[in-house]
Short mmCIF file of C-alpha atoms and ligand atoms in Angstrom, two decimals:
data_model
loop_
_atom_site.label_atom_id
_atom_site.label_comp_id
_atom_site.label_asym_id
_atom_site.label_seq_id
_atom_site.Cartn_x
_atom_site.Cartn_y
_atom_site.Cartn_z
CA UNK A 1399 -42.78 20.52 46.15
CA UNK A 1400 -45.70 22.96 46.05
CA UNK A 1401 -49.03 21.21 46.45
CA UNK A 1402 -52.24 22.43 44.84
CA UNK A 1403 -55.08 23.95 46.93
CA UNK A 1404 -57.65 21.52 48.31
CA UNK A 1405 -60.96 21.08 46.48
CA UNK A 1406 -63.45 23.90 46.85
CA UNK A 1407 -66.31 22.57 44.74
CA UNK A 1408 -68.73 19.95 45.99
CA UNK A 1409 -68.30 16.65 44.22
CA UNK A 1410 -70.33 16.39 41.01
CA UNK A 1411 -70.28 20.17 40.58
CA UNK A 1412 -68.54 21.34 37.43
CA UNK A 1413 -65.11 22.99 37.67
CA UNK A 1414 -65.32 26.60 38.83
CA UNK A 1415 -62.72 29.31 38.40
CA UNK A 1416 -61.41 28.84 41.95
CA UNK A 1417 -60.52 25.18 41.75
CA UNK A 1418 -59.43 25.42 38.11
CA UNK A 1419 -56.57 27.50 39.45
CA UNK A 1420 -55.15 24.14 40.61
CA UNK A 1421 -54.04 23.68 36.99
CA UNK A 1422 -52.14 26.96 37.04
CA UNK A 1423 -49.98 26.36 40.13
CA UNK A 1424 -46.24 26.14 39.49
CA UNK A 1425 -44.47 22.95 40.54
CA UNK A 1426 -40.99 23.10 42.03
CA UNK A 1427 -39.04 19.87 41.68
CA UNK A 1428 -36.75 18.88 44.59
CA UNK A 1429 -33.69 20.13 42.64
CA UNK A 1430 -35.24 23.61 42.43
CA UNK A 1431 -36.36 23.39 38.77
CA UNK A 1432 -39.74 25.11 38.37
CA UNK A 1433 -42.43 23.97 35.93
CA UNK A 1434 -44.75 26.99 35.49
CA UNK A 1435 -48.06 25.06 35.67
CA UNK A 1436 -49.49 21.55 36.01
CA UNK A 1437 -50.27 20.78 32.35
CA UNK A 1438 -47.68 18.91 30.27
CA UNK A 1439 -47.54 18.04 26.60
CA UNK A 1440 -46.67 14.34 26.71
CA UNK A 1441 -44.20 12.98 24.15
CA UNK A 1442 -45.76 12.65 20.68
CA UNK A 1443 -43.52 11.24 18.00
CA UNK A 1444 -43.56 13.95 15.33
CA UNK A 1445 -42.36 11.85 12.38
CA UNK A 1446 -41.11 15.12 10.88
CA UNK A 1447 -37.33 14.73 11.04
CA UNK A 1448 -35.35 15.11 7.82
CA UNK A 1449 -34.02 12.10 5.89
CA UNK A 1450 -30.66 12.63 7.60
CA UNK A 1451 -32.47 12.43 11.01
CA UNK A 1452 -31.98 16.11 11.86
CA UNK A 1453 -34.89 18.27 13.05
CA UNK A 1454 -35.84 20.85 10.42
CA UNK A 1455 -38.44 23.40 9.43
CA UNK A 1456 -41.47 21.18 9.81
CA UNK A 1457 -40.64 20.28 13.41
CA UNK A 1458 -40.13 23.96 14.14
CA UNK A 1459 -43.50 24.78 12.50
CA UNK A 1460 -45.18 22.25 14.78
CA UNK A 1461 -43.52 23.54 17.97
CA UNK A 1462 -44.21 27.09 16.89
CA UNK A 1463 -47.94 26.16 16.73
CA UNK A 1464 -47.61 24.71 20.25
CA UNK A 1465 -45.42 27.52 21.64
CA UNK A 1466 -48.38 29.33 23.23
CA UNK A 1467 -50.51 26.24 23.84
CA UNK A 1468 -50.48 26.87 27.60
CA UNK A 1469 -48.53 23.89 28.98
CA UNK A 1470 -45.89 24.39 31.65
CA UNK A 1471 -43.70 21.66 30.17
CA UNK A 1472 -43.41 20.29 26.66
CA UNK A 1473 -41.77 16.88 26.22
CA UNK A 1474 -40.62 16.20 22.65
CA UNK A 1475 -41.49 13.06 20.74
CA UNK A 1476 -38.98 10.26 21.12
CA UNK A 1477 -35.52 11.11 19.82
CA UNK A 1478 -33.39 8.08 19.00
CA UNK A 1479 -29.75 7.52 19.98
CA UNK A 1480 -28.60 5.47 16.95
CA UNK A 1481 -29.32 6.21 13.28
CA UNK A 1482 -29.15 2.51 12.42
CA UNK A 1483 -31.89 1.78 14.98
CA UNK A 1484 -34.90 4.04 14.52
CA UNK A 1485 -38.47 3.15 15.40
CA UNK A 1486 -40.56 5.19 12.96
CA UNK A 1487 -40.06 7.06 9.70
CA UNK A 1488 -39.15 10.68 10.43
CA UNK A 1489 -37.46 10.06 13.82
CA UNK A 1490 -34.88 12.60 14.91
CA UNK A 1491 -31.57 11.02 15.99
CA UNK A 1492 -28.96 12.61 18.27
CA UNK A 1493 -25.61 10.83 18.29
CA UNK A 1494 -23.25 13.80 18.47
CA UNK A 1495 -22.99 17.54 17.79
CA UNK A 1496 -23.54 17.42 14.03
CA UNK A 1497 -27.07 18.91 14.19
CA UNK A 1498 -26.45 21.28 17.10
CA UNK A 1499 -27.68 24.39 15.23
CA UNK A 1500 -30.97 22.69 14.32
CA UNK A 1501 -31.39 21.48 17.90
CA UNK A 1502 -30.75 25.00 19.21
CA UNK A 1503 -33.46 26.34 16.85
CA UNK A 1504 -35.88 23.58 17.94
CA UNK A 1505 -35.27 24.32 21.64
CA UNK A 1506 -35.77 28.06 21.10
CA UNK A 1507 -39.06 27.45 19.29
CA UNK A 1508 -40.34 25.00 21.90
CA UNK A 1509 -39.54 27.46 24.73
CA UNK A 1510 -40.70 30.61 22.94
CA UNK A 1511 -44.05 30.80 24.76
CA UNK A 1512 -42.59 30.40 28.25
CA UNK A 1513 -42.95 26.66 28.75
CA UNK A 1514 -40.04 24.44 29.68
CA UNK A 1515 -38.94 21.85 27.11
CA UNK A 1516 -37.44 18.40 27.69
CA UNK A 1517 -36.30 15.90 25.08
CA UNK A 1518 -37.50 12.31 25.30
CA UNK A 1519 -34.61 9.91 24.58
CA UNK A 1520 -35.26 6.41 23.28
CA UNK A 1521 -33.94 3.26 21.62
CA UNK A 1522 -36.56 1.06 19.93
CA UNK A 1523 -34.89 -2.33 20.49
CA UNK A 1524 -37.03 -4.92 18.70
CA UNK A 1525 -39.90 -2.48 18.05
CA UNK A 1526 -38.71 -1.56 14.56
CA UNK A 1527 -41.21 -2.17 11.77
CA UNK A 1528 -39.69 -4.02 8.78
CA UNK A 1529 -40.42 -0.97 6.64
CA UNK A 1530 -38.03 1.03 8.83
CA UNK A 1531 -35.27 -1.47 9.66
CA UNK A 1532 -34.46 -5.14 9.18
CA UNK A 1533 -31.74 -5.58 11.82
CA UNK A 1534 -33.19 -4.83 15.26
CA UNK A 1535 -31.30 -5.62 18.45
CA UNK A 1536 -32.76 -6.58 21.83
CA UNK A 1537 -31.82 -8.15 25.18
CA UNK A 1538 -32.76 -11.56 23.75
CA UNK A 1539 -33.47 -12.83 20.23
CA UNK A 1540 -37.23 -12.95 20.74
CA UNK A 1541 -39.57 -11.44 18.14
CA UNK A 1542 -42.31 -9.02 19.15
CA UNK A 1543 -45.37 -11.15 19.91
CA UNK A 1544 -48.61 -10.26 18.15
CA UNK A 1545 -46.77 -8.06 15.66
CA UNK A 1546 -48.37 -9.81 12.66
CA UNK A 1547 -44.90 -10.33 11.11
CA UNK A 1548 -44.55 -6.57 10.72
CA UNK A 1549 -41.42 -6.65 12.89
CA UNK A 1550 -38.20 -8.62 12.20
CA UNK A 1551 -36.75 -10.97 14.83
CA UNK A 1552 -34.04 -9.12 16.78
CA UNK A 1553 -30.45 -10.15 17.39
CA UNK A 1554 -29.26 -10.47 21.01
CA UNK A 1555 -27.05 -7.58 22.14
CA UNK A 1556 -23.53 -8.33 23.37
CA UNK A 1557 -22.44 -6.98 26.77
CA UNK A 1558 -20.15 -4.48 25.01
CA UNK A 1559 -23.03 -3.23 22.84
CA UNK A 1560 -25.19 -2.75 25.95
CA UNK A 1561 -22.51 -0.52 27.47
CA UNK A 1562 -22.26 1.40 24.21
CA UNK A 1563 -26.02 2.08 24.14
CA UNK A 1564 -25.90 3.35 27.73
CA UNK A 1565 -23.20 5.78 26.59
CA UNK A 1566 -25.39 6.87 23.66
CA UNK A 1567 -28.23 7.85 26.01
CA UNK A 1568 -25.78 9.95 28.05
CA UNK A 1569 -24.32 11.62 24.94
CA UNK A 1570 -27.77 12.48 23.58
CA UNK A 1571 -28.72 14.02 26.95
CA UNK A 1572 -25.54 16.09 27.02
CA UNK A 1573 -26.03 17.36 23.44
CA UNK A 1574 -29.71 18.33 23.74
CA UNK A 1575 -29.21 20.16 27.03
CA UNK A 1576 -26.22 21.97 25.53
CA UNK A 1577 -28.58 22.96 22.70
CA UNK A 1578 -30.89 24.69 25.18
CA UNK A 1579 -33.47 22.09 26.17
CA UNK A 1580 -34.16 22.30 29.90
CA UNK A 1581 -34.07 18.60 30.67
CA UNK A 1582 -34.54 15.08 29.38
CA UNK A 1583 -36.97 12.24 29.78
CA UNK A 1584 -35.81 8.63 29.41
CA UNK A 1585 -38.39 6.54 27.51
CA UNK A 1586 -38.67 3.50 29.76
CA UNK A 1587 -42.22 2.60 28.67
CA UNK A 1588 -44.30 1.19 25.79
CA UNK A 1589 -42.21 -1.88 24.98
CA UNK A 1590 -39.09 -0.12 23.66
CA UNK A 1591 -35.55 -1.24 24.55
CA UNK A 1592 -35.64 -0.26 28.24
CA UNK A 1593 -39.03 -1.97 28.67
CA UNK A 1594 -37.58 -5.01 26.88
CA UNK A 1595 -34.77 -5.23 29.43
CA UNK A 1596 -37.25 -4.90 32.30
CA UNK A 1597 -39.69 -7.57 31.13
CA UNK A 1598 -39.00 -11.26 31.91
CA UNK A 1599 -40.76 -12.15 28.64
CA UNK A 1600 -38.37 -10.23 26.38
CA UNK A 1601 -35.24 -10.44 28.56
CA UNK A 1602 -34.16 -14.04 28.96
CA UNK A 1603 -30.45 -13.34 29.36
CA UNK A 1604 -28.42 -15.25 31.90
CA UNK A 1605 -25.48 -12.81 32.19
CA UNK A 1606 -25.23 -9.58 34.27
CA UNK A 1607 -28.19 -8.02 32.39
CA UNK A 1608 -30.90 -10.61 32.94
CA UNK A 1609 -31.99 -13.73 34.78
CA UNK A 1610 -33.09 -12.03 38.02
CA UNK A 1611 -35.24 -8.93 38.60
CA UNK A 1612 -32.17 -7.09 39.87
CA UNK A 1613 -30.20 -7.82 36.70
CA UNK A 1614 -33.15 -6.91 34.43
CA UNK A 1615 -33.40 -3.57 36.26
CA UNK A 1616 -29.71 -2.80 35.83
CA UNK A 1617 -29.94 -1.38 32.26
CA UNK A 1618 -32.29 1.48 33.14
CA UNK A 1619 -30.42 2.31 36.35
CA UNK A 1620 -27.09 2.48 34.51
CA UNK A 1621 -28.69 4.80 31.94
CA UNK A 1622 -29.89 7.13 34.70
CA UNK A 1623 -26.40 7.14 36.28
CA UNK A 1624 -24.64 7.75 32.95
CA UNK A 1625 -26.97 10.66 32.07
CA UNK A 1626 -26.61 12.18 35.53
CA UNK A 1627 -22.83 12.00 35.25
CA UNK A 1628 -23.08 14.04 32.02
CA UNK A 1629 -25.70 16.66 32.93
CA UNK A 1630 -25.27 17.13 36.69
CA UNK A 1631 -27.94 17.56 39.35
CA UNK A 1632 -29.44 20.88 38.23
CA UNK A 1633 -30.71 19.50 34.92
CA UNK A 1634 -33.92 17.53 35.47
CA UNK A 1635 -33.83 13.91 34.37
CA UNK A 1636 -37.26 12.26 34.19
CA UNK A 1637 -38.47 8.87 33.09
CA UNK A 1638 -41.65 7.50 31.50
CA UNK A 1639 -42.32 4.05 32.91
CA UNK A 1640 -45.00 1.44 32.41
CA UNK A 1641 -47.22 0.61 35.34
CA UNK A 1642 -47.29 -2.80 33.64
CA UNK A 1643 -46.96 -4.14 30.09
CA UNK A 1644 -50.34 -5.94 30.30
CA UNK A 1645 -48.89 -9.24 29.07
CA UNK A 1646 -49.27 -12.51 30.96
CA UNK A 1647 -45.97 -13.24 32.76
CA UNK A 1648 -44.62 -9.82 31.76
CA UNK A 1649 -43.63 -6.68 33.68
CA UNK A 1650 -46.13 -6.49 36.54
CA UNK A 1651 -47.35 -3.58 38.65
CA UNK A 1652 -45.53 -4.94 41.69
CA UNK A 1653 -42.25 -5.16 39.82
CA UNK A 1654 -42.78 -1.72 38.31
CA UNK A 1655 -43.16 -0.33 41.82
CA UNK A 1656 -39.89 -2.02 42.80
CA UNK A 1657 -38.16 -0.27 39.88
CA UNK A 1658 -39.68 3.07 40.90
CA UNK A 1659 -38.15 2.69 44.39
CA UNK A 1660 -34.73 2.13 42.79
CA UNK A 1661 -35.19 5.10 40.41
CA UNK A 1662 -36.11 7.30 43.38
CA UNK A 1663 -32.91 6.20 45.14
CA UNK A 1664 -30.99 7.27 42.01
CA UNK A 1665 -32.56 10.74 42.35
CA UNK A 1666 -34.85 10.72 39.31
CA UNK A 1667 -36.54 14.14 39.12
CA UNK A 1668 -39.93 13.20 37.65
CA UNK A 1669 -41.75 9.93 37.05
CA UNK A 1670 -44.37 9.79 34.27
CA UNK A 1671 -46.69 6.82 34.55
CA UNK A 1672 -48.01 5.07 31.41
CA UNK A 1673 -48.47 1.44 30.34
CA UNK A 1674 -48.59 -1.13 27.53
CA UNK A 1675 -46.61 -1.95 24.37
CA UNK A 1676 -47.09 -1.64 20.58
CA UNK A 1677 -49.19 -4.77 20.52
CA UNK A 1678 -51.17 -4.08 23.70
CA UNK A 1679 -51.82 -0.38 23.33
CA UNK A 1680 -52.92 0.21 26.91
CA UNK A 1681 -51.31 3.68 26.75
CA UNK A 1682 -54.02 4.68 24.25
CA UNK A 1683 -56.84 3.06 26.23
CA UNK A 1684 -57.41 0.63 23.33
CA UNK A 1685 -56.50 -2.49 25.27
CA UNK A 1686 -59.12 -4.93 26.54
CA UNK A 1687 -56.79 -5.94 29.36
CA UNK A 1688 -57.34 -2.61 31.12
CA UNK A 1689 -59.76 -3.40 33.90
CA UNK A 1690 -63.31 -2.09 33.44
CA UNK A 1691 -62.90 -0.05 36.66
CA UNK A 1692 -59.73 1.49 35.19
CA UNK A 1693 -61.37 2.35 31.89
CA UNK A 1694 -64.26 4.01 33.68
CA UNK A 1695 -61.84 6.40 35.40
CA UNK A 1696 -60.75 9.26 33.22
CA UNK A 1697 -57.04 8.57 33.70
CA UNK A 1698 -56.13 5.01 32.71
CA UNK A 1699 -53.31 4.43 35.22
CA UNK A 1700 -54.58 6.38 38.23
CA UNK A 1701 -54.81 3.34 40.54
CA UNK A 1702 -51.12 2.60 39.99
CA UNK A 1703 -50.16 6.28 40.44
CA UNK A 1704 -51.93 6.18 43.81
CA UNK A 1705 -49.79 3.20 44.83
CA UNK A 1706 -46.60 5.08 43.88
CA UNK A 1707 -47.73 8.18 45.79
CA UNK A 1708 -48.52 6.12 48.90
CA UNK A 1709 -45.06 4.50 48.81
CA UNK A 1710 -43.02 7.54 47.75
CA UNK A 1711 -44.90 10.73 48.63
CA UNK A 1712 -41.99 13.02 47.72
CA UNK A 1713 -41.39 11.67 44.20
CA UNK A 1714 -42.80 14.14 41.63
CA UNK A 1715 -45.42 12.30 39.61
CA UNK A 1716 -46.98 12.90 36.20
CA UNK A 1717 -49.84 10.81 34.87
CA UNK A 1718 -50.67 10.50 31.17
CA UNK A 1719 -53.43 8.66 29.36
CA UNK A 1720 -57.12 9.48 29.16
CA UNK A 1721 -57.35 12.98 30.66
CA UNK A 1722 -60.09 14.81 28.77
CA UNK A 1723 -61.97 17.11 31.16
CA UNK A 1724 -61.06 20.04 33.40
CA UNK A 1725 -62.97 18.33 36.20
CA UNK A 1726 -60.99 15.10 35.82
CA UNK A 1727 -57.65 16.94 35.82
CA UNK A 1728 -58.48 19.18 38.77
CA UNK A 1729 -59.79 16.22 40.75
CA UNK A 1730 -56.63 14.20 40.05
CA UNK A 1731 -54.37 17.06 41.17
CA UNK A 1732 -56.44 17.99 44.20
CA UNK A 1733 -56.63 14.38 45.37
CA UNK A 1734 -52.88 14.70 45.92
CA UNK A 1735 -52.21 11.51 43.93
CA UNK A 1736 -50.29 13.27 41.14
CA UNK A 1737 -48.46 16.54 40.49
CA UNK A 1738 -48.72 16.92 36.71
CA UNK A 1739 -51.34 16.07 34.09
CA UNK A 1740 -49.95 14.71 30.79
CA UNK A 1741 -51.89 15.35 27.58
CA UNK A 1742 -51.21 13.53 24.30
CA UNK A 1743 -53.99 13.25 21.71
CA UNK A 1744 -55.80 16.43 22.80
CA UNK A 1745 -52.72 18.43 21.78
CA UNK A 1746 -52.81 16.82 18.31
CA UNK A 1747 -56.32 18.04 17.48
CA UNK A 1748 -56.75 21.00 19.87
CA UNK A 1749 -53.36 22.71 20.04
CA UNK A 1750 -54.75 25.51 22.25
CA UNK A 1751 -56.59 23.20 24.66
CA UNK A 1752 -54.34 23.73 27.76
CA UNK A 1753 -54.50 27.53 27.38
CA UNK A 1754 -58.29 27.31 27.04
CA UNK A 1755 -58.51 25.12 30.15
CA UNK A 1756 -56.46 27.64 32.11
CA UNK A 1757 -58.53 30.56 30.82
CA UNK A 1758 -61.79 28.76 31.60
CA UNK A 1759 -62.97 28.87 27.98
CA UNK A 1760 -62.88 25.07 27.50
CA UNK A 1761 -64.01 22.23 29.75
CA UNK A 1762 -63.68 19.08 27.66
CA UNK A 1763 -61.48 17.76 24.89
CA UNK A 1764 -63.10 16.72 21.61
CA UNK A 1765 -60.94 13.57 21.57
CA UNK A 1766 -63.11 10.45 21.39
CA UNK A 1767 -62.11 6.80 20.88
CA UNK A 1768 -62.11 5.37 17.31
CA UNK A 1769 -62.89 1.66 17.65
CA UNK A 1770 -63.69 -1.15 15.23
CA UNK A 1771 -63.12 -3.89 17.83
CA UNK A 1772 -60.12 -5.34 15.91
CA UNK A 1773 -57.25 -4.47 18.22
CA UNK A 1774 -54.30 -4.23 15.79
CA UNK A 1775 -56.43 -2.19 13.37
CA UNK A 1776 -57.58 0.07 16.19
CA UNK A 1777 -53.98 0.66 17.32
CA UNK A 1778 -52.93 1.62 13.79
CA UNK A 1779 -55.96 3.84 13.21
CA UNK A 1780 -55.49 5.62 16.51
CA UNK A 1781 -51.80 6.40 15.94
CA UNK A 1782 -52.21 7.38 12.28
CA UNK A 1783 -55.22 9.63 12.89
CA UNK A 1784 -53.19 11.70 15.37
CA UNK A 1785 -49.86 11.53 13.51
CA UNK A 1786 -51.51 13.05 10.45
CA UNK A 1787 -52.66 16.00 12.59
CA UNK A 1788 -49.04 16.61 13.66
CA UNK A 1789 -47.88 16.56 10.04
CA UNK A 1790 -50.61 19.03 9.11
CA UNK A 1791 -49.28 21.47 11.73
CA UNK A 1792 -45.73 20.75 10.56
CA UNK A 1793 -46.85 21.94 7.13
CA UNK A 1794 -48.38 25.11 8.56
CA UNK A 1795 -52.00 23.86 8.46
CA UNK A 1796 -54.52 23.52 11.27
CA UNK A 1797 -55.52 20.04 12.53
CA UNK A 1798 -58.59 18.43 10.95
CA UNK A 1799 -60.08 16.34 13.78
CA UNK A 1800 -63.36 15.64 12.00
CA UNK A 1801 -61.90 13.90 8.98
CA UNK A 1802 -62.66 10.19 8.79
CA UNK A 1803 -59.86 8.06 10.35
CA UNK A 1804 -59.78 5.87 7.19
CA UNK A 1805 -58.87 8.97 5.18
CA UNK A 1806 -56.04 9.66 7.63
CA UNK A 1807 -54.74 6.08 7.41
CA UNK A 1808 -54.42 6.45 3.62
CA UNK A 1809 -52.75 9.82 4.07
CA UNK A 1810 -50.31 8.26 6.56
CA UNK A 1811 -49.34 5.61 4.01
CA UNK A 1812 -48.99 8.23 1.29
CA UNK A 1813 -46.91 10.49 3.55
CA UNK A 1814 -44.51 7.69 4.46
CA UNK A 1815 -44.19 6.79 0.79
CA UNK A 1816 -43.35 10.38 -0.08
CA UNK A 1817 -40.96 10.60 2.88
CA UNK A 1818 -38.63 8.07 1.32
CA UNK A 1819 -38.43 10.24 -1.83
CA UNK A 1820 -37.95 13.53 0.03
CA UNK A 1821 -34.55 15.22 -0.50
CA UNK A 1822 -32.23 15.05 2.54
CA UNK A 1823 -32.35 18.69 3.64
CA UNK A 1824 -35.93 19.71 2.94
C1 FMN B 856 -49.33 10.07 17.48
C2 FMN B 856 -48.79 9.63 18.81
C3 FMN B 856 -47.41 9.60 19.01
C4 FMN B 856 -46.90 9.21 20.26
N1 FMN B 856 -45.55 9.22 20.45
C5 FMN B 856 -45.03 8.95 21.68
C6 FMN B 856 -43.63 9.06 21.94
O1 FMN B 856 -42.83 9.42 21.08
N2 FMN B 856 -43.21 8.76 23.19
C7 FMN B 856 -44.06 8.40 24.21
O2 FMN B 856 -43.63 8.17 25.33
N3 FMN B 856 -45.38 8.30 23.99
C8 FMN B 856 -45.89 8.58 22.77
N4 FMN B 856 -47.23 8.55 22.58
C9 FMN B 856 -48.11 8.25 23.74
C10 FMN B 856 -48.52 9.56 24.44
O3 FMN B 856 -47.42 10.24 25.02
C11 FMN B 856 -49.53 9.29 25.57
O4 FMN B 856 -48.91 8.46 26.53
C12 FMN B 856 -50.80 8.61 25.04
O5 FMN B 856 -51.25 9.25 23.85
C13 FMN B 856 -51.92 8.66 26.09
O6 FMN B 856 -52.25 9.99 26.43
P1 FMN B 856 -53.61 10.68 25.83
O7 FMN B 856 -54.76 9.80 26.26
O8 FMN B 856 -53.64 12.05 26.44
O9 FMN B 856 -53.48 10.69 24.35
C14 FMN B 856 -47.78 8.88 21.33
C15 FMN B 856 -49.16 8.91 21.11
C16 FMN B 856 -49.68 9.30 19.88
C17 FMN B 856 -51.17 9.36 19.70
#
């Protein structure tokens, strides 16, 4: 791996042109794959797929707006592996080759400005709102806690179904890389199916897939192996993993670190660190359970990333959540703790932000927290405010960051209502 130059500015001094060049350094992964710079668009669920789950014009409009945004790597929003199990309205699903032409067009658009593009692959497990699906599946028949009855109780997967889902991840990876995407990222974070297998709270199986840490870890490791068998060693396979799920008795930092060691042994090419679930939105910095010291640092999960780096110095590491300033990003890279800076919400409201950071024409993101103090409401407001910005770009408009979040919540509800009426191949 290529490391970034050491700090040249005294601490407290604002980022100068010399150390800002840390953001522009290419990163070579151990398999030889080169990411042109250190800024990455983190996965942002677009909610712009067609009714038949294919990616269409609106997704291409959005990625066309981002094509010259300046990132070295763009990771798509989560793409599901089963059309009967989607997590949000407007998800794209890849089960086979039926939408290959649309995927080719999406990949071309995403790569048009010179960035690399990976597809994030996911299965929601029990995190399916009732408005989207009434028959979720999960490692165990345990409903999502704190979901305010918005989510149906899942059915326990059979061993044969677990094997089938592993195969679906591998097929999706094979199809999207055939379509021209450069790599894939497995979504192992945020309380979706892989997280559900990892957590002792949601996985209470007593067969080969649960009951001990080793058995709970098996699902994600088998997915990595199945994808690798399909795509080979030259195609990068990354994973987004929770540092913890921030639930009492749940997936802890220590156990997460254990899983990271196993993923490194499997030859994972990039680890992205995040945290939390739907109901404890630590990934958005909304959660009270994030320690005060953590919230004060610009990047929410930096302390955990430092632990991973100390244990596994050669594992390429991306950190996402909270990065807002050039100083914070440069400092994180130059400290040697991480290799890549992931950006989510800034890309929703400032689609040129990475290019401006690299050019030295922007220092800080305009993204600020929207908080009422009611956690579930804050989670919903935060997601809807930014989703609406993505839909605006999908419709060829510019983002409107200054509009009141309440206005965006009503637009979100209206949009999802209209979605169900939209013809299949819009
Ligand atoms: C509208 C929206 C959609 C998101 N969709 C995804 C997703 O599909 N997959 C994922 O791993 N994370 C998703 N996230 C989380 C982001 O990737 C990122 O981890 C989070 O926003 C924290 O980074 P930030 O502080 O830079 O926004 C989403 C976040 C937002 C706001």
